[in-house]
Amino acid sequence: MITHHPDDNLLTEYSSGSLANALAVIVCAHLQACPHCRKRVEHLNKLGAAILNQSVAEAVQPQTFEQLMTRIRTQQTETTIGNKAFTSTEKSQKKLQEGPHELHPTYANDPLLKHVPKIIAKLLPRDGKLKWERVSGSLKTARLKTGQSQYEVAFQRISSGGKVVEHDHRGLEVTMVLCGSFSDEDGVYNQGDFLVRNPGEIHRPTATQNQDCLCISVVEAPVKVTGFIGKLINPFLSFKPA
């Protein structure tokens, strides 16, 4: 059961089409798994179209008959454009959710990757060669290409019962659980759950004992490992948006 969702600000930006591409991908992935948030976005789309139409109507203040006819024609055009703008946004959102008809056998045979949301499946290398890098004994990561330079998008794979080293955040970190579950000081996060961490928030994720956990994360800066070990590791932590 999904209990952690994007806030209204993120969903509003997503609905209006103004959300950064990398963040739109992870929000879209959550929407594919969460009927509750899909309804929220549908409501925001309708609300946005209504606001546009209302603002166009209030702008009509003709002084002559000719101006009136010109304004009416303009209003009709702008109202149509307003509706089309949100219809276009909805179509773009649906297009984001379209994925390949079948996964590469390498992914289809991986119990953690075979059921990823379609928008995430679209980011997987088509040749099946997803490059995993071991960060620690219990954590591996694989960076994904999203065609932008502000954020790094990557898989985080925690082995069952594994603990990620305690760390702080130098920038925004948005995470969605794709498979399995993990816990930290604030709670338990299951498949589909969506969480946001800001600079200054320290945590140490731990995967459940019975299953590996796969997450996707969007970060705008490398994490900062806390404690003495951080002094040794932090200079070597990389950040590679793509």
mmCIF file with all atom_site columns, N, CA and C in Angstrom, residues 158-181:
data_model
loop_
_atom_site.group_PDB
_atom_site.id
_atom_site.type_symbol
_atom_site.label_atom_id
_atom_site.label_alt_id
_atom_site.label_comp_id
_atom_site.label_asym_id
_atom_site.label_entity_id
_atom_site.label_seq_id
_atom_site.pdbx_PDB_ins_code
_atom_site.Cartn_x
_atom_site.Cartn_y
_atom_site.Cartn_z
_atom_site.occupancy
_atom_site.B_iso_or_equiv
_atom_site.pdbx_formal_charge
_atom_site.auth_seq_id
_atom_site.auth_comp_id
_atom_site.auth_asym_id
_atom_site.auth_atom_id
_atom_site.pdbx_PDB_model_num
ATOM 1  N N  . ILE A 1 158 ? 19.756 -1.988 -2.911 1.00 0.00 ? 158 ILE A N  1
ATOM 2  C CA . ILE A 1 158 ? 20.239 -2.357 -1.581 1.00 0.00 ? 158 ILE A CA 1
ATOM 3  C C  . ILE A 1 158 ? 19.954 -3.838 -1.365 1.00 0.00 ? 158 ILE A C  1
ATOM 4  N N  . SER A 1 159 ? 20.969 -4.579 -0.996 1.00 0.00 ? 159 SER A N  1
ATOM 5  C CA . SER A 1 159 ? 20.782 -6.013 -0.755 1.00 0.00 ? 159 SER A CA 1
ATOM 6  C C  . SER A 1 159 ? 19.928 -6.234 0.485  1.00 0.00 ? 159 SER A C  1
ATOM 7  N N  . SER A 1 160 ? 19.245 -7.368 0.553  1.00 0.00 ? 160 SER A N  1
ATOM 8  C CA . SER A 1 160 ? 18.339 -7.654 1.656  1.00 0.00 ? 160 SER A CA 1
ATOM 9  C C  . SER A 1 160 ? 19.058 -7.532 3.003  1.00 0.00 ? 160 SER A C  1
ATOM 10 N N  . GLY A 1 161 ? 18.453 -6.772 3.894  1.00 0.00 ? 161 GLY A N  1
ATOM 11 C CA . GLY A 1 161 ? 19.046 -6.536 5.203  1.00 0.00 ? 161 GLY A CA 1
ATOM 12 C C  . GLY A 1 161 ? 20.202 -5.562 5.205  1.00 0.00 ? 161 GLY A C  1
ATOM 13 N N  . GLY A 1 162 ? 20.585 -5.087 4.028  1.00 0.00 ? 162 GLY A N  1
ATOM 14 C CA . GLY A 1 162 ? 21.729 -4.188 3.926  1.00 0.00 ? 162 GLY A CA 1
ATOM 15 C C  . GLY A 1 162 ? 21.442 -2.792 4.441  1.00 0.00 ? 162 GLY A C  1
ATOM 16 N N  . LYS A 1 163 ? 22.471 -2.146 4.954  1.00 0.00 ? 163 LYS A N  1
ATOM 17 C CA . LYS A 1 163 ? 22.361 -0.787 5.461  1.00 0.00 ? 163 LYS A CA 1
ATOM 18 C C  . LYS A 1 163 ? 23.223 0.158  4.633  1.00 0.00 ? 163 LYS A C  1
ATOM 19 N N  . VAL A 1 164 ? 22.630 1.262  4.234  1.00 0.00 ? 164 VAL A N  1
ATOM 20 C CA . VAL A 1 164 ? 23.373 2.303  3.528  1.00 0.00 ? 164 VAL A CA 1
ATOM 21 C C  . VAL A 1 164 ? 24.023 3.191  4.583  1.00 0.00 ? 164 VAL A C  1
ATOM 22 N N  . VAL A 1 165 ? 25.242 3.624  4.334  1.00 0.00 ? 165 VAL A N  1
ATOM 23 C CA . VAL A 1 165 ? 25.951 4.463  5.295  1.00 0.00 ? 165 VAL A CA 1
ATOM 24 C C  . VAL A 1 165 ? 25.137 5.727  5.579  1.00 0.00 ? 165 VAL A C  1
ATOM 25 N N  . GLU A 1 166 ? 25.143 6.167  6.822  1.00 0.00 ? 166 GLU A N  1
ATOM 26 C CA . GLU A 1 166 ? 24.401 7.376  7.194  1.00 0.00 ? 166 GLU A CA 1
ATOM 27 C C  . GLU A 1 166 ? 24.928 8.577  6.411  1.00 0.00 ? 166 GLU A C  1
ATOM 28 N N  . HIS A 1 167 ? 24.009 9.378  5.874  1.00 0.00 ? 167 HIS A N  1
ATOM 29 C CA . HIS A 1 167 ? 24.443 10.506 5.053  1.00 0.00 ? 167 HIS A CA 1
ATOM 30 C C  . HIS A 1 167 ? 23.480 11.688 5.139  1.00 0.00 ? 167 HIS A C  1
ATOM 31 N N  . ASP A 1 168 ? 24.006 12.838 4.830  1.00 0.00 ? 168 ASP A N  1
ATOM 32 C CA . ASP A 1 168 ? 23.266 14.092 4.727  1.00 0.00 ? 168 ASP A CA 1
ATOM 33 C C  . ASP A 1 168 ? 23.090 14.379 3.231  1.00 0.00 ? 168 ASP A C  1
ATOM 34 N N  . HIS A 1 169 ? 22.383 15.460 2.905  1.00 0.00 ? 169 HIS A N  1
ATOM 35 C CA . HIS A 1 169 ? 22.145 15.807 1.510  1.00 0.00 ? 169 HIS A CA 1
ATOM 36 C C  . HIS A 1 169 ? 22.622 17.225 1.232  1.00 0.00 ? 169 HIS A C  1
ATOM 37 N N  . ARG A 1 170 ? 23.397 17.369 0.175  1.00 0.00 ? 170 ARG A N  1
ATOM 38 C CA . ARG A 1 170 ? 23.895 18.691 -0.204 1.00 0.00 ? 170 ARG A CA 1
ATOM 39 C C  . ARG A 1 170 ? 22.898 19.413 -1.113 1.00 0.00 ? 170 ARG A C  1
ATOM 40 N N  . GLY A 1 171 ? 21.921 18.703 -1.597 1.00 0.00 ? 171 GLY A N  1
ATOM 41 C CA . GLY A 1 171 ? 20.895 19.267 -2.454 1.00 0.00 ? 171 GLY A CA 1
ATOM 42 C C  . GLY A 1 171 ? 19.643 18.415 -2.356 1.00 0.00 ? 171 GLY A C  1
ATOM 43 N N  . LEU A 1 172 ? 18.666 18.746 -3.141 1.00 0.00 ? 172 LEU A N  1
ATOM 44 C CA . LEU A 1 172 ? 17.406 18.001 -3.149 1.00 0.00 ? 172 LEU A CA 1
ATOM 45 C C  . LEU A 1 172 ? 17.638 16.549 -3.568 1.00 0.00 ? 172 LEU A C  1
ATOM 46 N N  . GLU A 1 173 ? 16.969 15.619 -2.886 1.00 0.00 ? 173 GLU A N  1
ATOM 47 C CA . GLU A 1 173 ? 16.987 14.214 -3.273 1.00 0.00 ? 173 GLU A CA 1
ATOM 48 C C  . GLU A 1 173 ? 15.551 13.697 -3.263 1.00 0.00 ? 173 GLU A C  1
ATOM 49 N N  . VAL A 1 174 ? 15.097 13.210 -4.409 1.00 0.00 ? 174 VAL A N  1
ATOM 50 C CA . VAL A 1 174 ? 13.751 12.641 -4.528 1.00 0.00 ? 174 VAL A CA 1
ATOM 51 C C  . VAL A 1 174 ? 13.903 11.160 -4.845 1.00 0.00 ? 174 VAL A C  1
ATOM 52 N N  . THR A 1 175 ? 13.211 10.313 -4.095 1.00 0.00 ? 175 THR A N  1
ATOM 53 C CA . THR A 1 175 ? 13.361 8.869  -4.230 1.00 0.00 ? 175 THR A CA 1
ATOM 54 C C  . THR A 1 175 ? 12.002 8.204  -4.347 1.00 0.00 ? 175 THR A C  1
ATOM 55 N N  . MET A 1 176 ? 11.923 7.175  -5.182 1.00 0.00 ? 176 MET A N  1
ATOM 56 C CA . MET A 1 176 ? 10.734 6.335  -5.260 1.00 0.00 ? 176 MET A CA 1
ATOM 57 C C  . MET A 1 176 ? 11.163 4.879  -5.132 1.00 0.00 ? 176 MET A C  1
ATOM 58 N N  . VAL A 1 177 ? 10.433 4.125  -4.329 1.00 0.00 ? 177 VAL A N  1
ATOM 59 C CA . VAL A 1 177 ? 10.703 2.699  -4.184 1.00 0.00 ? 177 VAL A CA 1
ATOM 60 C C  . VAL A 1 177 ? 10.054 1.957  -5.349 1.00 0.00 ? 177 VAL A C  1
ATOM 61 N N  . LEU A 1 178 ? 10.856 1.226  -6.115 1.00 0.00 ? 178 LEU A N  1
ATOM 62 C CA . LEU A 1 178 ? 10.354 0.489  -7.272 1.00 0.00 ? 178 LEU A CA 1
ATOM 63 C C  . LEU A 1 178 ? 10.037 -0.963 -6.938 1.00 0.00 ? 178 LEU A C  1
ATOM 64 N N  . CYS A 1 179 ? 10.803 -1.527 -6.035 1.00 0.00 ? 179 CYS A N  1
ATOM 65 C CA . CYS A 1 179 ? 10.592 -2.926 -5.658 1.00 0.00 ? 179 CYS A CA 1
ATOM 66 C C  . CYS A 1 179 ? 11.168 -3.155 -4.263 1.00 0.00 ? 179 CYS A C  1
ATOM 67 N N  . GLY A 1 180 ? 10.506 -4.000 -3.474 1.00 0.00 ? 180 GLY A N  1
ATOM 68 C CA . GLY A 1 180 ? 10.971 -4.251 -2.122 1.00 0.00 ? 180 GLY A CA 1
ATOM 69 C C  . GLY A 1 180 ? 10.606 -3.104 -1.196 1.00 0.00 ? 180 GLY A C  1
ATOM 70 N N  . SER A 1 181 ? 11.353 -2.943 -0.130 1.00 0.00 ? 181 SER A N  1
ATOM 71 C CA . SER A 1 181 ? 11.091 -1.865 0.830  1.00 0.00 ? 181 SER A CA 1
ATOM 72 C C  . SER A 1 181 ? 12.339 -1.578 1.649  1.00 0.00 ? 181 SER A C  1
#
